[in-house]
Amino acid sequence: MSNEAVADIAVVGLAVMGQNLILNMNDKGFVVCAFNRTVSKVDDFLANEAKGTKIVGAHSLEEMAKKLKRPRRVLLLVKAGSAVDSMIEKMLPYLEKGDIIIDAGNSEYTDTNRRFKELGEKGFLFVGSGISGGEEGARHGPSMMPGGAQEAWPHIKDIFQKVSAKVGSDSCCDWVGEAGAGHFVKMVHNGIEYGDMQLIGEAYNLLKDAVGLNYDEMSVVFDDWNKGELDSYLIQITAEILRFKDDRGQPLVPQIRDTAGQKGTGKWTGIAALTYGIPVTLIGACVLQCFILKLFAEYLCRSRQRQGEGEAVFARCLSSLKSDRITASNVLMGPRTKPEEYVKDKKEFIEHIRRVSH
């Protein structure tokens, strides 16, 4: 591999997010240097997904640094936490003062504040950037939330705004502030998403169990909502998911295990809100239910369990605690009322659900 300084930016971390963001940058005319701790992934990427592009690879951090134009721009997409600190520590001997290090992972904003201060004292420009949109967004246009060393922005602005999603002619990317502001915004963004998904989950539960709608009927309701003030990506995909059928023509949703993980950003939002005295009742309740049920389940495990059957709570923050929910359902009996006893006027009740979801 040539060591000529040809690359506009380097991306460290070749999981799907990293690969897709590199391909997106390449499509927008930027030369990207790809690096991964397991160097065989670099060769695999260049030989397959990146074949025929201008993307270059590096087998070492030293080689990566030599291939970058000045000031060097290095974007990290590695696991949040100690892995970020470890990679930065290994990179620094090959970088110079004024070079730009971008953490685009799901880091906690307090860690970004610390790295911003430590690297700034050494003469490096550190940026913490939230990225929203997942793997598909990384490939075709994410929302990006950079913050940190203001002096870095002119050197990364063109890349970030060209690869990000667009609303009309406006880029879904702008500078949001200093230090950990970028990751703070992403944290709050994720917390709001938790709240939105909680509302959607509760609306689904009411439509299914109180109104008695089937999956196709619920899909029509969410489609209708998406044409009005509830118009959003989450409402749109909920409608699409509810009408999706498997190979046998059966609704897919009830066949999916009702568990989902969380990366901690919802919890961080609640902690930050308490720290700064900001009420985030919906997000906080969503997160706190998780811990309340966990404690309750632990108490039940130490007590004599009674037999019975109950309806598990449909909520994102509780969903990962499947075994605990089952334990709790053996004690906390859900209502046995038939849907028609709940709802006399279905149309009116559905409208009430729509209004409280706004």
Short mmCIF file of C-alpha atoms in Angstrom, two decimals:
data_model
loop_
_atom_site.label_atom_id
_atom_site.label_comp_id
_atom_site.label_asym_id
_atom_site.label_seq_id
_atom_site.Cartn_x
_atom_site.Cartn_y
_atom_site.Cartn_z
CA MET A 1 0.00 0.00 0.00
CA SER A 2 1.24 3.49 -0.89
CA ASN A 3 1.92 5.91 1.98
CA GLU A 4 1.19 9.03 -0.07
CA ALA A 5 -0.99 11.54 1.80
CA VAL A 6 -4.12 11.27 -0.33
CA ALA A 7 -6.97 10.69 2.12
CA ASP A 8 -9.35 13.43 3.25
CA ILE A 9 -10.36 11.51 6.36
CA ALA A 10 -9.76 8.17 8.07
CA VAL A 11 -12.46 6.01 9.62
CA VAL A 12 -11.40 3.60 12.37
CA GLY A 13 -13.80 0.72 12.93
CA LEU A 14 -15.13 -1.45 10.13
CA ALA A 15 -18.35 -2.81 11.57
CA VAL A 16 -21.37 -2.19 9.36
CA MET A 17 -21.79 1.43 10.53
CA GLY A 18 -18.17 2.22 9.73
CA GLN A 19 -18.24 0.52 6.34
CA ASN A 20 -21.47 2.24 5.34
CA LEU A 21 -20.26 5.69 6.40
CA ILE A 22 -17.05 5.18 4.42
CA LEU A 23 -19.02 4.18 1.32
CA ASN A 24 -21.26 7.22 1.79
CA MET A 25 -18.22 9.51 2.00
CA ASN A 26 -16.75 7.89 -1.09
CA ASP A 27 -19.99 8.50 -3.00
CA LYS A 28 -19.75 12.20 -2.11
CA GLY A 29 -16.27 12.46 -3.63
CA PHE A 30 -14.05 12.14 -0.56
CA VAL A 31 -11.02 9.85 -0.36
CA VAL A 32 -11.29 7.77 2.82
CA CYS A 33 -8.65 5.67 4.56
CA ALA A 34 -10.14 2.61 6.26
CA PHE A 35 -8.55 1.07 9.35
CA ASN A 36 -9.58 -1.67 11.74
CA ARG A 37 -7.84 -3.18 14.74
CA THR A 38 -8.20 -6.58 13.05
CA VAL A 39 -6.37 -5.67 9.86
CA SER A 40 -7.75 -8.60 7.87
CA LYS A 41 -11.09 -6.76 7.91
CA VAL A 42 -9.44 -3.92 6.00
CA ASP A 43 -8.40 -6.26 3.20
CA ASP A 44 -11.80 -7.96 3.15
CA PHE A 45 -13.56 -4.59 2.93
CA LEU A 46 -11.32 -3.35 0.10
CA ALA A 47 -11.76 -6.60 -1.82
CA ASN A 48 -15.54 -6.69 -1.48
CA GLU A 49 -17.78 -3.76 -0.47
CA ALA A 50 -15.19 -1.11 -1.41
CA LYS A 51 -13.99 -2.77 -4.61
CA GLY A 52 -13.73 -0.31 -7.49
CA THR A 53 -13.85 2.78 -5.25
CA LYS A 54 -11.21 5.36 -4.29
CA ILE A 55 -11.16 4.06 -0.71
CA VAL A 56 -7.68 3.22 0.57
CA GLY A 57 -6.70 1.01 3.48
CA ALA A 58 -4.07 0.96 6.20
CA HIS A 59 -2.59 -1.98 8.09
CA SER A 60 -1.33 0.13 10.99
CA LEU A 61 -2.09 3.43 12.69
CA GLU A 62 1.26 4.75 11.52
CA GLU A 63 0.42 3.94 7.91
CA MET A 64 -3.02 5.51 8.35
CA ALA A 65 -1.50 8.74 9.66
CA LYS A 66 0.90 8.93 6.71
CA LYS A 67 -1.96 8.65 4.23
CA LEU A 68 -3.92 11.59 5.66
CA LYS A 69 -3.82 15.16 4.42
CA ARG A 70 -3.13 17.87 7.03
CA PRO A 71 -4.73 18.60 9.35
CA ARG A 72 -5.41 14.91 9.80
CA ARG A 73 -9.04 14.00 10.37
CA VAL A 74 -9.66 10.66 12.10
CA LEU A 75 -13.20 9.48 12.83
CA LEU A 76 -13.67 6.70 15.37
CA LEU A 77 -16.58 4.28 15.20
CA VAL A 78 -15.61 1.90 17.98
CA LYS A 79 -17.45 0.67 21.05
CA ALA A 80 -18.11 3.43 23.57
CA GLY A 81 -16.11 3.46 26.79
CA SER A 82 -12.57 2.26 27.37
CA ALA A 83 -12.15 1.17 23.73
CA VAL A 84 -12.31 4.83 22.66
CA ASP A 85 -9.64 5.87 25.18
CA SER A 86 -7.45 2.93 24.19
CA MET A 87 -7.63 3.73 20.48
CA ILE A 88 -6.93 7.42 21.04
CA GLU A 89 -3.91 6.57 23.19
CA LYS A 90 -2.52 4.31 20.46
CA MET A 91 -3.10 6.94 17.75
CA LEU A 92 -1.52 9.96 19.43
CA PRO A 93 2.15 9.06 18.75
CA TYR A 94 1.43 9.27 15.01
CA LEU A 95 -0.55 12.52 15.08
CA GLU A 96 0.50 16.15 15.39
CA LYS A 97 -0.86 19.16 17.24
CA GLY A 98 -3.83 20.57 15.36
CA ASP A 99 -4.96 17.18 14.07
CA ILE A 100 -8.64 16.34 14.54
CA ILE A 101 -10.00 13.29 16.37
CA ILE A 102 -13.73 12.61 16.03
CA ASP A 103 -15.58 10.16 18.26
CA ALA A 104 -18.75 9.26 16.35
CA GLY A 105 -19.79 6.42 18.65
CA ASN A 106 -22.47 6.38 21.35
CA SER A 107 -20.24 7.86 24.05
CA GLU A 108 -21.56 9.36 27.26
CA TYR A 109 -21.25 13.14 27.08
CA THR A 110 -19.30 13.27 30.35
CA ASP A 111 -16.60 11.09 28.78
CA THR A 112 -16.55 13.43 25.78
CA ASN A 113 -16.15 16.44 28.10
CA ARG A 114 -13.13 14.73 29.68
CA ARG A 115 -11.53 13.77 26.35
CA PHE A 116 -12.14 17.27 24.97
CA LYS A 117 -10.24 18.77 27.91
CA GLU A 118 -7.40 16.22 27.98
CA LEU A 119 -6.76 16.28 24.23
CA GLY A 120 -7.13 20.05 24.05
CA GLU A 121 -4.37 20.43 26.62
CA LYS A 122 -2.13 18.36 24.33
CA GLY A 123 -2.93 20.49 21.29
CA PHE A 124 -5.38 18.16 19.53
CA LEU A 125 -8.84 19.15 18.31
CA PHE A 126 -11.44 16.73 19.67
CA VAL A 127 -14.97 16.41 18.34
CA GLY A 128 -17.76 14.26 19.75
CA SER A 129 -20.47 13.64 17.18
CA GLY A 130 -23.78 11.91 17.58
CA ILE A 131 -24.96 9.98 14.52
CA SER A 132 -28.59 9.01 14.07
CA GLY A 133 -30.11 6.77 11.44
CA GLY A 134 -28.46 3.44 12.09
CA GLU A 135 -26.72 1.38 9.43
CA GLU A 136 -29.07 2.48 6.65
CA GLY A 137 -28.66 6.13 7.60
CA ALA A 138 -24.87 5.82 7.65
CA ARG A 139 -24.98 4.53 4.09
CA HIS A 140 -27.47 6.95 2.56
CA GLY A 141 -27.60 9.95 4.88
CA PRO A 142 -27.54 10.14 8.70
CA SER A 143 -28.37 13.00 11.01
CA MET A 144 -25.09 14.21 12.51
CA MET A 145 -24.58 16.26 15.68
CA PRO A 146 -20.94 17.41 15.98
CA GLY A 147 -19.64 19.38 18.93
CA GLY A 148 -16.31 20.00 20.62
CA ALA A 149 -13.34 22.04 19.42
CA GLN A 150 -14.86 24.85 17.33
CA GLU A 151 -11.61 25.23 15.36
CA ALA A 152 -12.18 21.77 13.89
CA TRP A 153 -15.52 22.61 12.29
CA PRO A 154 -14.23 24.37 9.14
CA HIS A 155 -12.09 21.30 8.40
CA ILE A 156 -14.89 18.73 8.73
CA LYS A 157 -17.99 20.76 7.83
CA ASP A 158 -17.93 19.95 4.11
CA ILE A 159 -17.60 16.21 4.70
CA PHE A 160 -20.23 16.05 7.44
CA GLN A 161 -22.83 18.16 5.67
CA LYS A 162 -22.43 16.41 2.32
CA VAL A 163 -22.83 12.89 3.73
CA SER A 164 -25.72 13.76 6.06
CA ALA A 165 -29.41 13.47 5.22
CA LYS A 166 -31.22 16.41 3.63
CA VAL A 167 -34.59 18.03 4.23
CA GLY A 168 -35.13 19.96 1.04
CA SER A 169 -31.83 21.75 0.56
CA ASP A 170 -30.99 21.81 4.27
CA SER A 171 -28.44 19.39 5.71
CA CYS A 172 -29.34 17.36 8.80
CA CYS A 173 -26.03 18.40 10.34
CA ASP A 174 -24.75 21.52 12.04
CA TRP A 175 -22.37 22.48 14.80
CA VAL A 176 -24.15 22.15 18.15
CA GLY A 177 -21.62 23.47 20.68
CA GLU A 178 -18.40 22.87 22.55
CA ALA A 179 -17.03 19.94 24.58
CA GLY A 180 -19.59 17.12 24.87
CA ALA A 181 -22.49 19.02 23.29
CA GLY A 182 -22.73 16.67 20.30
CA HIS A 183 -23.08 13.55 22.39
CA PHE A 184 -25.39 15.39 24.81
CA VAL A 185 -27.75 16.21 21.93
CA LYS A 186 -27.61 12.59 20.72
CA MET A 187 -28.36 11.38 24.26
CA VAL A 188 -31.45 13.59 24.51
CA HIS A 189 -32.46 12.55 20.97
CA ASN A 190 -32.37 8.90 22.06
CA GLY A 191 -34.27 9.70 25.25
CA ILE A 192 -37.02 11.38 23.21
CA GLU A 193 -37.10 8.34 20.93
CA TYR A 194 -37.59 6.12 24.00
CA GLY A 195 -40.58 8.27 24.96
CA ASP A 196 -42.03 8.17 21.44
CA MET A 197 -41.70 4.40 21.27
CA GLN A 198 -43.31 4.05 24.71
CA LEU A 199 -46.31 6.06 23.47
CA ILE A 200 -46.52 3.99 20.29
CA GLY A 201 -46.29 0.78 22.32
CA GLU A 202 -49.10 1.88 24.63
CA ALA A 203 -51.22 2.99 21.65
CA TYR A 204 -50.67 -0.43 20.05
CA ASN A 205 -51.64 -2.16 23.28
CA LEU A 206 -54.88 -0.19 23.57
CA LEU A 207 -55.78 -0.66 19.91
CA LYS A 208 -55.19 -4.41 20.16
CA ASP A 209 -56.53 -5.27 23.61
CA ALA A 210 -59.05 -2.51 24.36
CA VAL A 211 -60.44 -1.69 20.92
CA GLY A 212 -59.94 -5.24 19.63
CA LEU A 213 -58.41 -4.36 16.25
CA ASN A 214 -56.49 -6.92 14.20
CA TYR A 215 -53.04 -6.18 12.76
CA ASP A 216 -54.26 -4.96 9.38
CA GLU A 217 -56.77 -2.65 11.06
CA MET A 218 -54.09 -1.27 13.38
CA SER A 219 -51.85 -0.67 10.38
CA VAL A 220 -54.59 1.41 8.75
CA VAL A 221 -54.96 3.47 11.95
CA PHE A 222 -51.22 4.24 12.09
CA ASP A 223 -51.23 5.07 8.36
CA ASP A 224 -54.04 7.55 8.95
CA TRP A 225 -52.21 9.09 11.90
CA ASN A 226 -49.09 9.47 9.76
CA LYS A 227 -51.03 11.73 7.36
CA GLY A 228 -51.66 14.29 10.09
CA GLU A 229 -49.88 15.91 13.02
CA LEU A 230 -48.38 12.58 14.16
CA ASP A 231 -46.46 12.31 10.88
CA SER A 232 -43.09 10.75 11.73
CA TYR A 233 -40.70 7.99 10.73
CA LEU A 234 -41.62 5.91 13.79
CA ILE A 235 -45.36 6.08 13.06
CA GLN A 236 -44.68 5.24 9.41
CA ILE A 237 -42.62 2.13 10.12
CA THR A 238 -45.08 1.01 12.82
CA ALA A 239 -47.80 0.92 10.15
CA GLU A 240 -45.50 -0.99 7.80
CA ILE A 241 -44.45 -3.50 10.46
CA LEU A 242 -48.01 -4.18 11.62
CA ARG A 243 -49.15 -5.19 8.13
CA PHE A 244 -46.06 -7.28 7.36
CA LYS A 245 -46.83 -10.97 6.84
CA ASP A 246 -44.61 -14.03 7.03
CA ASP A 247 -44.32 -16.71 4.34
CA ARG A 248 -47.56 -18.29 5.58
CA GLY A 249 -49.46 -15.03 5.28
CA GLN A 250 -49.64 -14.56 9.07
CA PRO A 251 -48.86 -11.26 10.87
CA LEU A 252 -45.20 -11.25 11.86
CA VAL A 253 -45.40 -9.04 14.97
CA PRO A 254 -46.97 -11.57 17.39
CA GLN A 255 -44.31 -14.11 16.41
CA ILE A 256 -41.42 -11.88 17.49
CA ARG A 257 -40.09 -12.28 21.03
CA ASP A 258 -41.03 -9.10 22.86
CA THR A 259 -37.60 -8.15 24.15
CA ALA A 260 -35.34 -5.27 23.21
CA GLY A 261 -32.07 -4.00 24.61
CA GLN A 262 -30.99 -0.48 25.45
CA LYS A 263 -27.57 1.14 25.17
CA GLY A 264 -27.89 3.36 28.23
CA THR A 265 -28.66 6.68 26.56
CA GLY A 266 -32.19 6.74 27.96
CA LYS A 267 -30.82 6.24 31.46
CA TRP A 268 -28.18 8.93 30.86
CA THR A 269 -30.93 11.35 29.81
CA GLY A 270 -32.77 10.73 33.07
CA ILE A 271 -29.61 11.18 35.13
CA ALA A 272 -28.74 14.42 33.30
CA ALA A 273 -32.28 15.73 33.81
CA LEU A 274 -32.03 15.10 37.56
CA THR A 275 -28.59 16.73 37.65
CA TYR A 276 -29.78 19.89 35.90
CA GLY A 277 -33.28 19.98 37.42
CA ILE A 278 -35.16 19.46 34.16
CA PRO A 279 -38.47 17.53 34.16
CA VAL A 280 -38.48 14.67 31.65
CA THR A 281 -41.36 12.70 33.12
CA LEU A 282 -42.15 10.49 30.12
CA ILE A 283 -38.53 9.52 29.48
CA GLY A 284 -37.82 9.14 33.18
CA ALA A 285 -40.87 6.96 33.78
CA CYS A 286 -39.95 4.78 30.84
CA VAL A 287 -36.46 4.18 32.21
CA LEU A 288 -37.42 3.89 35.88
CA GLN A 289 -40.04 1.21 35.22
CA CYS A 290 -37.18 -1.03 34.16
CA PHE A 291 -35.41 -0.76 37.51
CA ILE A 292 -38.61 -0.89 39.57
CA LEU A 293 -39.69 -4.15 37.98
CA LYS A 294 -36.19 -5.57 38.39
CA LEU A 295 -36.27 -4.90 42.13
CA PHE A 296 -39.81 -6.25 42.42
CA ALA A 297 -38.88 -9.42 40.54
CA GLU A 298 -35.91 -9.98 42.84
CA TYR A 299 -38.26 -9.67 45.82
CA LEU A 300 -40.65 -12.20 44.27
CA CYS A 301 -37.83 -14.65 43.70
CA ARG A 302 -37.25 -14.65 47.46
CA SER A 303 -40.94 -15.16 48.16
CA ARG A 304 -43.35 -17.97 47.55
CA GLN A 305 -44.59 -17.69 43.98
CA ARG A 306 -48.24 -18.19 43.16
CA GLN A 307 -49.48 -19.81 39.96
CA GLY A 308 -51.41 -17.82 37.38
CA GLU A 309 -51.29 -16.16 34.06
CA GLY A 310 -50.93 -12.47 33.31
CA GLU A 311 -50.29 -10.04 30.55
CA ALA A 312 -46.71 -8.84 30.26
CA VAL A 313 -46.12 -5.10 30.20
CA PHE A 314 -45.59 -3.81 26.68
CA ALA A 315 -42.82 -1.28 27.12
CA ARG A 316 -39.38 -0.92 25.61
CA CYS A 317 -37.61 -0.40 28.90
CA LEU A 318 -39.16 -3.48 30.46
CA SER A 319 -38.94 -5.68 27.42
CA SER A 320 -35.38 -6.83 28.01
CA LEU A 321 -36.41 -8.25 31.41
CA LYS A 322 -38.46 -11.09 29.93
CA SER A 323 -37.98 -13.59 32.77
CA ASP A 324 -38.68 -10.92 35.40
CA ARG A 325 -41.88 -9.93 33.61
CA ILE A 326 -43.06 -13.53 33.58
CA THR A 327 -42.32 -13.80 37.30
CA ALA A 328 -44.24 -10.60 38.02
CA SER A 329 -47.19 -11.70 35.89
CA ASN A 330 -47.66 -14.71 38.17
CA VAL A 331 -48.53 -12.30 40.99
CA LEU A 332 -49.84 -9.14 39.30
CA MET A 333 -52.96 -10.32 37.49
CA GLY A 334 -53.93 -8.19 34.52
CA PRO A 335 -57.54 -7.26 33.69
CA ARG A 336 -59.77 -9.95 32.20
CA THR A 337 -62.37 -7.56 30.79
CA LYS A 338 -63.40 -8.16 27.19
CA PRO A 339 -62.63 -5.36 24.67
CA GLU A 340 -66.29 -4.54 24.08
CA GLU A 341 -66.69 -3.86 27.81
CA TYR A 342 -63.91 -1.25 27.63
CA VAL A 343 -64.98 0.56 24.50
CA LYS A 344 -68.49 1.50 23.40
CA ASP A 345 -67.53 3.77 20.48
CA LYS A 346 -64.39 2.50 18.72
CA LYS A 347 -63.96 5.51 16.45
CA GLU A 348 -64.15 7.94 19.36
CA PHE A 349 -61.76 5.85 21.48
CA ILE A 350 -59.20 5.65 18.65
CA GLU A 351 -59.38 9.44 18.31
CA HIS A 352 -58.71 9.78 22.06
CA ILE A 353 -55.61 7.56 21.66
CA ARG A 354 -54.40 9.70 18.74
CA ARG A 355 -54.84 12.92 20.70
CA VAL A 356 -52.96 11.72 23.79
CA SER A 357 -50.15 10.44 21.53
CA HIS A 358 -49.49 13.93 20.15
#
